[in-house]
Short mmCIF file of C-alpha atoms and ligand atoms in Angstrom, two decimals:
data_model
loop_
_atom_site.label_atom_id
_atom_site.label_comp_id
_atom_site.label_asym_id
_atom_site.label_seq_id
_atom_site.Cartn_x
_atom_site.Cartn_y
_atom_site.Cartn_z
CA MET A 13 -20.11 10.64 -156.38
CA GLN A 14 -16.98 8.61 -155.91
CA ASN A 15 -14.71 8.03 -158.69
CA ILE A 16 -12.56 5.00 -158.23
CA GLU A 17 -9.69 5.15 -160.68
CA HIS A 18 -7.09 2.93 -159.21
CA ILE A 19 -6.27 -0.59 -158.71
CA TYR A 20 -3.42 -1.82 -156.23
CA ILE A 21 -0.42 -3.62 -157.81
CA ASP A 22 3.16 -4.14 -156.56
CA GLY A 23 2.47 -2.02 -153.42
CA ALA A 24 1.09 0.95 -155.33
CA PHE A 25 -2.21 2.37 -156.40
CA VAL A 26 -2.04 2.49 -160.21
CA VAL A 27 -4.42 3.47 -162.96
CA PRO A 28 -5.41 0.21 -164.70
CA HIS A 29 -4.77 -0.45 -168.34
CA GLY A 30 -8.55 -1.34 -168.66
CA ASN A 31 -10.66 1.69 -169.47
CA GLU A 32 -14.30 0.52 -169.11
CA TYR A 33 -16.20 2.34 -166.42
CA PHE A 34 -18.84 0.58 -164.24
CA ASP A 35 -21.54 2.41 -162.30
CA LEU A 36 -21.85 1.83 -158.62
CA PHE A 37 -25.48 2.07 -156.99
CA ASN A 38 -26.84 2.87 -153.64
CA PRO A 39 -29.51 -0.07 -153.61
CA SER A 40 -31.76 1.80 -151.14
CA THR A 41 -32.25 4.63 -153.62
CA GLU A 42 -31.39 3.04 -156.95
CA GLN A 43 -29.15 6.18 -157.53
CA VAL A 44 -25.56 6.06 -158.96
CA ILE A 45 -23.23 7.05 -156.39
CA GLY A 46 -19.96 6.32 -157.93
CA ARG A 47 -18.09 4.66 -160.87
CA VAL A 48 -15.09 2.30 -161.09
CA ARG A 49 -12.60 2.15 -163.73
CA LEU A 50 -12.18 -1.63 -164.33
CA ALA A 51 -9.01 -3.53 -164.79
CA ASP A 52 -8.66 -5.79 -167.71
CA ALA A 53 -6.78 -9.18 -168.33
CA GLU A 54 -3.56 -7.11 -168.93
CA ASP A 55 -3.73 -5.66 -165.42
CA ALA A 56 -4.37 -9.14 -164.07
CA ARG A 57 -1.19 -10.18 -165.72
CA ASP A 58 0.66 -7.33 -164.17
CA ALA A 59 -0.71 -8.18 -160.73
CA ILE A 60 0.30 -11.89 -161.20
CA ALA A 61 3.67 -10.91 -162.27
CA ALA A 62 4.13 -8.84 -159.15
CA ALA A 63 2.86 -11.51 -156.90
CA LYS A 64 5.32 -14.00 -158.61
CA ARG A 65 8.25 -11.76 -158.03
CA ALA A 66 7.42 -11.30 -154.48
CA PHE A 67 6.82 -14.93 -153.77
CA PRO A 68 10.53 -16.34 -153.24
CA ALA A 69 11.36 -13.80 -150.56
CA PHE A 70 7.86 -13.93 -148.88
CA SER A 71 7.61 -17.66 -148.91
CA ARG A 72 10.85 -17.70 -146.94
CA THR A 73 9.67 -15.35 -144.23
CA ASP A 74 9.27 -17.16 -140.95
CA LYS A 75 6.30 -17.52 -138.85
CA ALA A 76 6.87 -14.75 -136.44
CA GLU A 77 7.40 -12.25 -139.42
CA ARG A 78 4.04 -13.14 -140.98
CA VAL A 79 2.17 -13.21 -137.63
CA ALA A 80 3.57 -9.54 -137.08
CA MET A 81 2.20 -8.53 -140.70
CA LEU A 82 -1.29 -10.13 -140.11
CA ARG A 83 -1.49 -8.26 -136.76
CA ARG A 84 -0.48 -4.92 -138.58
CA MET A 85 -3.10 -5.81 -141.26
CA HIS A 86 -5.67 -6.33 -138.32
CA ALA A 87 -4.80 -3.03 -136.73
CA ALA A 88 -4.98 -1.32 -140.06
CA VAL A 89 -8.53 -2.63 -140.91
CA VAL A 90 -9.68 -1.83 -137.31
CA ALA A 91 -8.56 1.80 -137.88
CA LYS A 92 -10.81 2.09 -140.99
CA GLU A 93 -13.76 0.35 -139.39
CA ASP A 94 -16.00 3.53 -139.49
CA ALA A 95 -15.27 4.21 -143.15
CA LEU A 96 -15.91 0.61 -143.99
CA PHE A 97 -19.15 0.48 -142.23
CA GLU A 98 -20.38 3.59 -144.17
CA ALA A 99 -19.37 1.99 -147.58
CA ILE A 100 -21.17 -1.21 -146.65
CA VAL A 101 -24.37 0.45 -145.73
CA GLU A 102 -24.07 2.99 -148.80
CA GLU A 103 -23.06 0.49 -151.38
CA TYR A 104 -24.39 -2.89 -150.13
CA GLY A 105 -27.41 -1.70 -148.10
CA ALA A 106 -26.77 -3.78 -145.05
CA PRO A 107 -28.95 -2.87 -142.08
CA VAL A 108 -26.78 -1.04 -139.58
CA SER A 109 -26.45 -3.79 -137.08
CA ARG A 110 -25.35 -6.18 -139.75
CA GLY A 111 -23.03 -3.57 -141.34
CA ARG A 112 -21.27 -2.99 -138.06
CA TRP A 113 -20.86 -6.74 -137.83
CA MET A 114 -19.38 -7.05 -141.32
CA ALA A 115 -17.00 -4.17 -140.79
CA ARG A 116 -15.65 -5.79 -137.55
CA HIS A 117 -15.60 -9.26 -139.22
CA ALA A 118 -13.15 -7.96 -141.83
CA SER A 119 -10.58 -7.29 -139.19
CA ASP A 120 -11.46 -10.19 -136.99
CA VAL A 121 -10.50 -12.73 -139.56
CA LEU A 122 -7.03 -11.23 -139.83
CA LYS A 123 -6.48 -11.52 -136.18
CA GLN A 124 -7.97 -15.21 -136.24
CA ALA A 125 -5.44 -16.06 -138.99
CA ALA A 126 -2.63 -14.70 -137.05
CA ASP A 127 -3.63 -16.66 -134.01
CA THR A 128 -4.11 -20.03 -136.22
CA LEU A 129 -0.54 -19.36 -137.74
CA GLU A 130 1.00 -18.85 -134.25
CA ALA A 131 -0.29 -22.12 -133.01
CA TYR A 132 0.52 -24.02 -136.37
CA SER A 133 3.52 -26.26 -136.86
CA PHE A 134 4.82 -26.53 -140.46
CA VAL A 135 6.93 -29.58 -139.81
CA SER A 136 5.67 -32.91 -138.53
CA ARG A 137 6.92 -36.54 -138.95
CA ALA A 138 5.34 -39.45 -140.72
CA GLY A 139 7.14 -42.74 -140.12
CA THR A 140 10.84 -41.92 -141.07
CA ALA A 141 9.98 -39.00 -142.93
CA GLU A 142 9.92 -35.31 -141.96
CA VAL A 143 6.76 -33.61 -143.62
CA VAL A 144 7.08 -29.96 -144.37
CA MET A 145 4.15 -27.75 -145.30
CA GLN A 146 5.09 -25.53 -148.22
CA PRO A 147 3.39 -22.56 -149.52
CA LEU A 148 1.88 -23.27 -153.05
CA GLY A 149 2.90 -20.08 -154.91
CA VAL A 150 0.72 -17.35 -156.19
CA ALA A 151 -2.93 -17.50 -154.99
CA GLY A 152 -5.77 -16.07 -156.90
CA LEU A 153 -8.66 -14.97 -154.75
CA ILE A 154 -12.02 -14.29 -156.45
CA THR A 155 -14.69 -12.94 -154.16
CA PRO A 156 -18.49 -12.09 -154.34
CA TRP A 157 -20.34 -8.91 -153.30
CA ASN A 158 -22.40 -10.19 -150.26
CA SER A 159 -19.62 -9.65 -147.87
CA ASP A 160 -16.92 -7.99 -149.73
CA ALA A 161 -14.58 -6.89 -147.09
CA GLY A 162 -14.85 -10.13 -145.06
CA PHE A 163 -14.04 -12.30 -148.06
CA ILE A 164 -10.95 -10.23 -149.23
CA CYS A 165 -9.55 -10.12 -145.78
CA GLY A 166 -10.32 -13.82 -144.87
CA LYS A 167 -8.90 -15.13 -148.11
CA LEU A 168 -5.87 -13.01 -148.09
CA ALA A 169 -5.19 -13.77 -144.33
CA ALA A 170 -5.06 -17.53 -144.98
CA ALA A 171 -2.99 -17.13 -148.06
CA LEU A 172 -0.39 -14.88 -146.56
CA ALA A 173 -0.26 -16.92 -143.38
CA ALA A 174 0.75 -19.89 -145.44
CA GLY A 175 3.46 -17.84 -147.13
CA CYS A 176 1.75 -17.54 -150.58
CA THR A 177 1.49 -14.14 -152.41
CA ALA A 178 -1.80 -13.21 -153.71
CA VAL A 179 -3.98 -11.46 -156.37
CA VAL A 180 -7.36 -10.57 -155.26
CA LYS A 181 -10.32 -10.04 -157.78
CA PRO A 182 -13.29 -8.69 -155.85
CA SER A 183 -16.78 -8.06 -157.16
CA GLU A 184 -16.97 -5.19 -159.61
CA MET A 185 -20.17 -4.14 -157.69
CA SER A 186 -18.36 -3.62 -154.36
CA ALA A 187 -15.67 -1.14 -155.57
CA MET A 188 -16.23 1.47 -152.72
CA GLN A 189 -15.80 -1.24 -149.99
CA THR A 190 -12.83 -2.60 -151.78
CA ARG A 191 -11.29 0.76 -151.90
CA VAL A 192 -11.64 1.23 -148.11
CA VAL A 193 -10.00 -2.17 -147.40
CA THR A 194 -7.11 -1.63 -149.97
CA GLU A 195 -6.16 1.67 -148.45
CA ALA A 196 -6.27 0.00 -145.00
CA LEU A 197 -4.16 -2.86 -145.99
CA HIS A 198 -1.74 -0.68 -147.79
CA GLU A 199 -1.04 0.97 -144.39
CA ALA A 200 0.08 -2.24 -142.89
CA GLY A 201 3.33 -1.76 -144.89
CA LEU A 202 3.69 -5.30 -146.51
CA PRO A 203 6.56 -5.91 -148.93
CA LYS A 204 5.73 -4.94 -152.51
CA GLY A 205 3.78 -7.46 -154.61
CA VAL A 206 2.73 -9.72 -151.57
CA PHE A 207 -0.84 -8.82 -152.19
CA ASN A 208 -2.50 -7.16 -155.26
CA ILE A 209 -6.11 -6.11 -155.57
CA VAL A 210 -7.60 -5.80 -159.10
CA THR A 211 -11.29 -4.98 -159.56
CA GLY A 212 -12.57 -6.02 -162.91
CA ARG A 213 -15.07 -8.23 -164.53
CA GLY A 214 -15.27 -11.99 -164.00
CA GLU A 215 -14.95 -12.92 -167.71
CA THR A 216 -11.85 -10.84 -168.00
CA VAL A 217 -9.77 -10.41 -164.85
CA GLY A 218 -11.27 -13.56 -163.24
CA ALA A 219 -10.78 -15.70 -166.28
CA GLU A 220 -7.15 -14.64 -166.55
CA ILE A 221 -6.49 -15.51 -163.05
CA SER A 222 -8.24 -18.84 -163.44
CA THR A 223 -6.00 -19.82 -166.30
CA HIS A 224 -2.81 -18.18 -165.94
CA PRO A 225 0.10 -20.69 -165.46
CA ASP A 226 1.77 -18.77 -162.96
CA VAL A 227 -1.13 -18.93 -160.48
CA ALA A 228 -0.91 -22.06 -158.50
CA LYS A 229 -4.06 -21.91 -156.26
CA LEU A 230 -7.44 -20.57 -156.63
CA SER A 231 -9.70 -19.80 -153.85
CA PHE A 232 -13.21 -18.84 -155.05
CA THR A 233 -16.30 -17.81 -153.24
CA GLY A 234 -19.47 -17.34 -155.49
CA SER A 235 -22.15 -19.03 -157.38
CA THR A 236 -22.03 -22.76 -158.08
CA ALA A 237 -22.21 -22.13 -161.94
CA VAL A 238 -19.10 -19.74 -161.92
CA GLY A 239 -17.40 -22.19 -159.56
CA LYS A 240 -17.66 -25.02 -161.94
CA SER A 241 -16.18 -22.85 -164.90
CA ILE A 242 -13.36 -21.94 -162.48
CA LEU A 243 -12.61 -25.52 -161.73
CA ARG A 244 -12.59 -26.35 -165.56
CA ALA A 245 -10.44 -23.27 -166.17
CA GLY A 246 -7.90 -24.17 -163.60
CA ALA A 247 -7.80 -27.83 -164.66
CA GLN A 248 -5.51 -27.15 -167.57
CA THR A 249 -2.60 -26.21 -165.26
CA LEU A 250 -3.83 -28.25 -162.30
CA LYS A 251 -4.35 -25.59 -159.89
CA ARG A 252 -5.31 -26.29 -156.53
CA VAL A 253 -8.83 -25.03 -156.02
CA THR A 254 -10.91 -24.17 -152.94
CA LEU A 255 -14.63 -23.35 -153.97
CA GLU A 256 -17.08 -21.96 -151.58
CA LEU A 257 -20.40 -21.98 -153.47
CA GLY A 258 -24.10 -21.83 -152.99
CA GLY A 259 -26.52 -23.46 -150.47
CA LYS A 260 -30.12 -24.53 -149.84
CA SER A 261 -29.62 -25.09 -146.08
CA PRO A 262 -32.30 -27.14 -144.10
CA PHE A 263 -33.45 -25.66 -140.74
CA ILE A 264 -34.86 -28.79 -139.06
CA VAL A 265 -37.42 -28.19 -136.38
CA LEU A 266 -37.80 -31.52 -134.56
CA ASP A 267 -41.21 -32.43 -133.05
CA ASP A 268 -40.45 -31.63 -129.50
CA ALA A 269 -39.06 -28.17 -130.36
CA ASP A 270 -40.14 -24.97 -128.45
CA PHE A 271 -41.60 -22.84 -130.98
CA ASP A 272 -41.33 -19.67 -128.95
CA GLU A 273 -37.46 -20.29 -129.17
CA VAL A 274 -37.11 -21.81 -132.55
CA VAL A 275 -39.23 -19.36 -134.66
CA PRO A 276 -36.99 -16.33 -133.96
CA LEU A 277 -33.91 -18.56 -134.79
CA ALA A 278 -35.44 -19.79 -137.97
CA LEU A 279 -36.20 -16.19 -139.13
CA GLN A 280 -32.74 -14.98 -138.33
CA ALA A 281 -31.23 -17.94 -139.98
CA GLY A 282 -33.32 -17.32 -143.09
CA PHE A 283 -33.09 -13.67 -143.37
CA MET A 284 -29.65 -13.00 -142.36
CA ASN A 285 -27.77 -10.60 -144.39
CA SER A 286 -31.13 -9.67 -146.03
CA GLY A 287 -31.37 -13.20 -147.31
CA GLN A 288 -28.30 -12.82 -149.52
CA ALA A 289 -26.36 -15.39 -147.56
CA CYS A 290 -24.98 -18.80 -148.78
CA ILE A 291 -25.74 -20.33 -145.42
CA ALA A 292 -29.25 -18.94 -144.96
CA GLY A 293 -31.69 -21.57 -143.62
CA THR A 294 -34.02 -21.39 -146.51
CA ARG A 295 -35.83 -24.70 -146.17
CA ILE A 296 -37.66 -24.91 -142.93
CA LEU A 297 -38.53 -28.60 -142.07
CA VAL A 298 -41.59 -28.72 -139.62
CA PRO A 299 -43.48 -31.69 -138.21
CA GLN A 300 -46.81 -32.14 -140.13
CA ALA A 301 -48.55 -32.59 -136.89
CA ARG A 302 -47.49 -29.20 -135.73
CA LEU A 303 -47.65 -27.35 -138.87
CA ALA A 304 -50.65 -25.17 -138.20
CA GLU A 305 -49.13 -24.06 -134.93
CA PHE A 306 -45.68 -23.24 -136.42
CA GLU A 307 -47.35 -21.16 -139.23
CA GLN A 308 -49.33 -19.31 -136.86
CA LYS A 309 -46.11 -18.45 -134.73
CA ILE A 310 -44.02 -17.60 -137.62
CA VAL A 311 -46.46 -15.33 -139.50
CA ALA A 312 -46.87 -13.33 -136.29
CA ALA A 313 -43.23 -13.13 -135.87
CA VAL A 314 -42.46 -12.21 -139.53
CA ALA A 315 -44.54 -9.11 -139.11
CA GLU A 316 -41.78 -7.74 -136.76
CA PHE A 317 -39.18 -8.14 -139.54
CA GLN A 318 -38.86 -4.65 -141.19
CA SER A 319 -37.65 -4.53 -144.65
CA GLY A 320 -36.57 -1.06 -145.58
CA ASP A 321 -34.14 1.89 -144.87
CA PRO A 322 -30.90 0.13 -143.75
CA ARG A 323 -30.16 3.11 -141.51
CA ASP A 324 -33.22 2.71 -139.53
CA PRO A 325 -32.14 0.70 -136.54
CA ARG A 326 -35.51 -1.35 -136.63
CA THR A 327 -34.67 -2.60 -140.03
CA SER A 328 -33.43 -6.17 -140.39
CA VAL A 329 -33.85 -6.74 -144.09
CA GLY A 330 -32.13 -4.22 -146.28
CA PRO A 331 -32.52 -3.93 -150.09
CA MET A 332 -31.25 -6.51 -152.53
CA VAL A 333 -27.83 -5.50 -153.87
CA SER A 334 -28.82 -4.81 -157.40
CA GLN A 335 -31.94 -4.51 -159.75
CA LYS A 336 -30.80 -7.73 -161.28
CA GLN A 337 -30.98 -9.34 -157.80
CA TRP A 338 -34.28 -7.68 -157.04
CA GLU A 339 -35.82 -9.19 -160.29
CA ARG A 340 -34.32 -12.67 -159.57
CA VAL A 341 -35.97 -12.69 -156.13
CA GLN A 342 -39.39 -11.45 -157.67
CA ARG A 343 -39.29 -14.26 -160.28
CA TYR A 344 -38.70 -16.94 -157.56
CA ILE A 345 -41.72 -15.62 -155.71
CA ARG A 346 -43.80 -15.85 -158.88
CA ILE A 347 -42.51 -19.46 -159.50
CA GLY A 348 -43.45 -20.33 -155.98
CA ILE A 349 -46.92 -19.20 -156.32
CA ASP A 350 -47.24 -20.66 -160.01
CA GLU A 351 -45.92 -24.16 -158.71
CA GLY A 352 -48.60 -24.09 -156.05
CA ALA A 353 -46.81 -23.40 -152.90
CA ARG A 354 -48.97 -21.45 -150.36
CA LEU A 355 -47.93 -17.82 -149.52
CA ILE A 356 -48.42 -17.05 -145.94
CA ALA A 357 -46.38 -13.75 -145.66
CA GLY A 358 -45.05 -11.25 -147.96
CA GLY A 359 -45.13 -11.70 -151.66
CA GLU A 360 -44.30 -9.91 -154.95
CA GLY A 361 -43.42 -6.28 -155.15
CA ARG A 362 -41.93 -3.72 -152.60
CA PRO A 363 -43.01 -3.53 -148.90
CA GLN A 364 -46.09 -1.43 -148.39
CA GLY A 365 -45.29 2.31 -148.52
CA VAL A 366 -41.82 1.74 -150.14
CA GLU A 367 -41.71 3.42 -153.68
CA SER A 368 -38.16 2.88 -154.62
CA GLY A 369 -35.07 1.03 -153.88
CA TRP A 370 -34.48 -2.69 -154.33
CA PHE A 371 -36.42 -3.71 -151.30
CA VAL A 372 -38.39 -7.04 -151.17
CA ARG A 373 -41.08 -8.21 -148.75
CA PRO A 374 -39.85 -10.86 -146.39
CA THR A 375 -41.68 -13.89 -147.92
CA LEU A 376 -42.84 -17.23 -146.33
CA PHE A 377 -44.22 -20.12 -148.38
CA SER A 378 -45.85 -23.04 -146.85
CA ASP A 379 -46.99 -26.49 -148.33
CA VAL A 380 -43.82 -26.51 -150.12
CA ARG A 381 -42.75 -29.69 -151.58
CA ASN A 382 -39.04 -30.51 -151.83
CA ASP A 383 -39.13 -30.95 -155.58
CA MET A 384 -40.42 -27.53 -156.23
CA THR A 385 -38.09 -24.83 -157.80
CA ILE A 386 -38.10 -22.73 -154.78
CA ALA A 387 -37.06 -25.73 -152.48
CA ARG A 388 -34.33 -26.69 -154.93
CA GLU A 389 -32.51 -23.38 -156.22
CA GLU A 390 -30.75 -20.87 -154.37
CA ILE A 391 -32.84 -17.66 -154.36
CA PHE A 392 -30.43 -15.50 -152.36
CA GLY A 393 -33.18 -13.22 -151.05
CA PRO A 394 -35.52 -13.35 -148.07
CA VAL A 395 -37.78 -15.96 -149.44
CA LEU A 396 -38.32 -19.09 -147.13
CA SER A 397 -39.95 -22.42 -147.78
CA ILE A 398 -41.76 -24.41 -145.07
CA ILE A 399 -41.79 -28.11 -145.93
CA ALA A 400 -43.84 -30.56 -143.67
CA TYR A 401 -42.37 -33.99 -142.56
CA HIS A 402 -43.84 -37.05 -141.08
CA ASP A 403 -41.03 -38.26 -138.80
CA ALA A 404 -37.44 -37.85 -138.05
CA GLU A 405 -36.25 -40.17 -140.83
CA ASP A 406 -38.51 -38.23 -143.32
CA ALA A 407 -36.81 -34.99 -142.08
CA ILE A 408 -33.34 -36.27 -142.62
CA ALA A 409 -34.23 -37.48 -146.09
CA ILE A 410 -35.56 -34.30 -147.14
CA ALA A 411 -32.78 -32.23 -145.51
CA ASN A 412 -30.26 -34.44 -147.56
CA ASP A 413 -32.37 -34.36 -150.84
CA THR A 414 -30.58 -31.40 -152.46
CA PRO A 415 -27.60 -30.79 -154.57
CA TYR A 416 -26.07 -28.58 -151.92
CA GLY A 417 -24.52 -29.24 -148.54
CA LEU A 418 -23.08 -26.15 -146.92
CA GLN A 419 -24.93 -25.69 -143.75
CA ALA A 420 -27.84 -27.10 -141.69
CA TYR A 421 -29.71 -26.21 -138.45
CA VAL A 422 -31.32 -28.67 -136.16
CA CYS A 423 -33.52 -27.50 -133.23
CA SER A 424 -34.98 -29.66 -130.39
CA ARG A 425 -35.36 -29.53 -126.63
CA ASP A 426 -33.49 -32.84 -126.51
CA ALA A 427 -29.82 -32.07 -127.28
CA ALA A 428 -28.89 -35.68 -127.70
CA HIS A 429 -31.82 -36.39 -130.23
CA ALA A 430 -30.75 -33.23 -132.08
CA ARG A 431 -27.03 -34.32 -132.31
CA ALA A 432 -28.10 -37.78 -133.51
CA VAL A 433 -30.16 -36.03 -136.29
CA ALA A 434 -27.12 -33.64 -137.13
CA ALA A 435 -24.69 -36.63 -137.36
CA ARG A 436 -26.80 -37.83 -140.46
CA ILE A 437 -26.92 -34.57 -142.23
CA ASP A 438 -24.53 -34.15 -145.24
CA ALA A 439 -23.41 -30.62 -144.71
CA GLY A 440 -20.06 -28.82 -143.86
CA ARG A 441 -21.48 -27.33 -140.81
CA VAL A 442 -24.48 -28.28 -138.60
CA LEU A 443 -25.74 -25.84 -135.98
CA VAL A 444 -27.68 -27.36 -133.02
CA ASN A 445 -29.96 -24.98 -131.32
CA THR A 446 -27.67 -22.08 -132.09
CA LEU A 447 -26.70 -19.62 -134.81
CA ALA A 448 -23.22 -19.24 -133.45
CA HIS A 449 -20.05 -19.02 -135.68
CA GLU A 450 -16.80 -20.71 -134.78
CA PRO A 451 -13.85 -19.31 -136.65
CA ALA A 452 -11.48 -22.19 -135.75
CA ALA A 453 -13.82 -24.60 -137.20
CA PRO A 454 -13.68 -25.66 -140.88
CA PHE A 455 -16.18 -23.92 -143.26
CA GLY A 456 -17.22 -25.18 -146.53
CA GLY A 457 -19.52 -27.49 -148.44
CA PHE A 458 -20.36 -31.20 -149.15
CA LYS A 459 -21.55 -31.92 -152.69
CA GLN A 460 -22.22 -28.89 -155.02
CA SER A 461 -21.70 -26.32 -152.22
CA GLY A 462 -17.98 -26.56 -153.04
CA ILE A 463 -14.55 -28.23 -152.54
CA GLY A 464 -12.27 -27.67 -149.62
CA ARG A 465 -12.53 -25.71 -146.34
CA GLU A 466 -11.67 -22.23 -145.10
CA TYR A 467 -10.92 -21.04 -141.56
CA GLY A 468 -8.65 -22.20 -138.92
CA LYS A 469 -5.98 -24.84 -139.69
CA TYR A 470 -8.02 -26.27 -142.55
CA GLY A 471 -8.07 -22.95 -144.16
CA LEU A 472 -4.41 -22.41 -143.76
CA GLU A 473 -3.58 -25.93 -145.10
CA ALA A 474 -5.63 -25.08 -148.31
CA PHE A 475 -2.73 -22.84 -149.34
CA LEU A 476 0.11 -25.53 -148.35
CA GLU A 477 1.49 -28.54 -150.04
CA PRO A 478 2.98 -31.37 -147.98
CA LYS A 479 6.52 -32.44 -148.99
CA ALA A 480 7.95 -35.46 -147.28
CA VAL A 481 11.73 -35.35 -146.86
CA LEU A 482 13.47 -38.80 -146.43
CA THR A 483 17.15 -38.88 -145.25
CA ALA A 484 19.45 -41.77 -145.20
P1 LIG B 508 -20.72 -15.03 -158.87
O1 LIG B 508 -20.27 -16.27 -158.95
O2 LIG B 508 -21.51 -14.40 -159.96
O3 LIG B 508 -19.34 -13.95 -158.71
C1 LIG B 508 -18.30 -14.18 -157.82
C2 LIG B 508 -17.10 -13.67 -158.25
O4 LIG B 508 -16.68 -14.34 -159.41
C3 LIG B 508 -17.11 -12.27 -158.68
O5 LIG B 508 -16.18 -11.50 -158.29
C4 LIG B 508 -17.32 -12.41 -160.26
O6 LIG B 508 -16.95 -11.17 -160.86
C5 LIG B 508 -16.35 -13.54 -160.54
N1 LIG B 508 -16.70 -14.24 -161.65
C6 LIG B 508 -17.73 -14.20 -162.68
N2 LIG B 508 -17.49 -15.02 -163.70
C7 LIG B 508 -16.28 -15.39 -163.66
C8 LIG B 508 -15.50 -16.16 -164.52
N3 LIG B 508 -15.77 -16.70 -165.54
N4 LIG B 508 -14.29 -16.52 -164.10
C9 LIG B 508 -13.71 -16.06 -162.83
N5 LIG B 508 -14.43 -15.20 -162.20
C10 LIG B 508 -15.64 -14.90 -162.49
O7 LIG B 508 -21.54 -14.87 -157.52
P2 LIG B 508 -22.02 -13.50 -156.97
O8 LIG B 508 -23.42 -13.15 -157.51
O9 LIG B 508 -21.12 -12.43 -156.84
O10 LIG B 508 -22.38 -14.01 -155.31
C11 LIG B 508 -23.50 -14.66 -155.02
C12 LIG B 508 -23.16 -16.17 -154.88
O11 LIG B 508 -22.14 -16.54 -154.10
C13 LIG B 508 -24.27 -17.12 -154.31
O12 LIG B 508 -24.60 -18.09 -155.28
C14 LIG B 508 -23.80 -17.45 -153.02
O13 LIG B 508 -24.36 -18.61 -152.56
C15 LIG B 508 -22.36 -17.57 -153.21
N6 LIG B 508 -21.68 -17.28 -151.86
C16 LIG B 508 -21.11 -18.54 -151.36
C17 LIG B 508 -20.45 -18.34 -150.23
C18 LIG B 508 -19.85 -19.53 -149.52
O14 LIG B 508 -18.98 -19.31 -148.67
N7 LIG B 508 -20.23 -20.83 -149.87
C19 LIG B 508 -20.51 -17.06 -149.45
C20 LIG B 508 -21.07 -16.06 -149.97
C21 LIG B 508 -21.68 -16.20 -151.34
#
């Protein structure tokens, strides 16, 4: 049992004013493995005050000083990588290969921000004016549970690179991972108050950060519903807002595609992070004329996807993070069946032979229409919909017929054709014949997948305000 009794304010681990305890679970066993004492609104105000005090000096640090700080933070998180990996597998249930990637990603984003900052020029000219990019002030960073350390480090890296100070509000369900990250970042020895990490509930700590007049910028990753409420909350004081929200990404298989190559990609894109990924390719668009062939190949391939013990290296789909999330996925599988989609793999309940843990069966539906609930709403579990289309025009129309626009995938033997289709997809990122990630490229959503971009220079500028200086 881990008891987490501290939050991090003004460079110190302090006991929160809040006194509610929240249970932490191992999702593979459903056992309570720890508890965390949650911060409350008063703690959030203390953290904001500390960040506000730290801002004047920190905002005047030069680029080289901040690059050095980010590199120290990077080294500190690398040094805790094994502990972070353990916490990720234990508390989140990520399969080991994914868990290793997540633990490394948390430090990578700090290094990438240092590199971006090094190459960035804060001053440019526009006509007769000098344009100076100025840090916004105190940033409130609110993160979800599906990649706790990566989101904390990624948002902090961009905010600090810009010269903002920060208050982070991680998910209350990820307190063990947050503890490892916080201890690592403390080792980096930044000035007091530059970053503060306050684990508490969204309705209290999150709401205080979203409304407090001393917070100039909000960067939020999470559900579209909460994102909208944060936008409304921040409007009163006109906070600058970056929202990274949900997705219902199309995975477009063009009619000339090589299914032996595409099927494994489609399953990886759909089941990444055990399906708990905003960028998961959950709508697989397949040419009607080749549907039977595709189904046959994907059903054979999905049998190789083991859902179970995340410590078994053969496992590619771990448990859902919580009972609530498990029930949500079950509900959507039932809705898919009730609305007339054809189940071709998986289904309700746990995988065969698994008695406990929030494990689900990797599930495929075919004959899905794009107006069905399972094609429109984000499930956030390993449940994929195969939707047949007639021609490329039809595929593009279906791909874009969604309230979301975070990511899309296009596969074809003809790269030029695939790029032509990609050009017509409304999504912040389109991956053509690949699942690669590019940290220098902007990441974020069209439509209800969000506002603004993260990563690289776009992510840095999300924490800056341009100021034009004209002189006689
Ligand atoms: P969530 O929206 O429930 O919670 C996200 C964070 O917001 C948590 O820290 C939560 O405590 C906080 N929060 C909740 N209510 C709040 C309020 N009223 N005011 C301020 N903060 C509040 O999301 P979740 O369940 O933790 O994560 C899953 C969701 O995140 C999915 O919808 C997924 O698509 C999305 N997501 C998006 C991206 C992206 O980059 N676009 C990445 C990962 C996850």
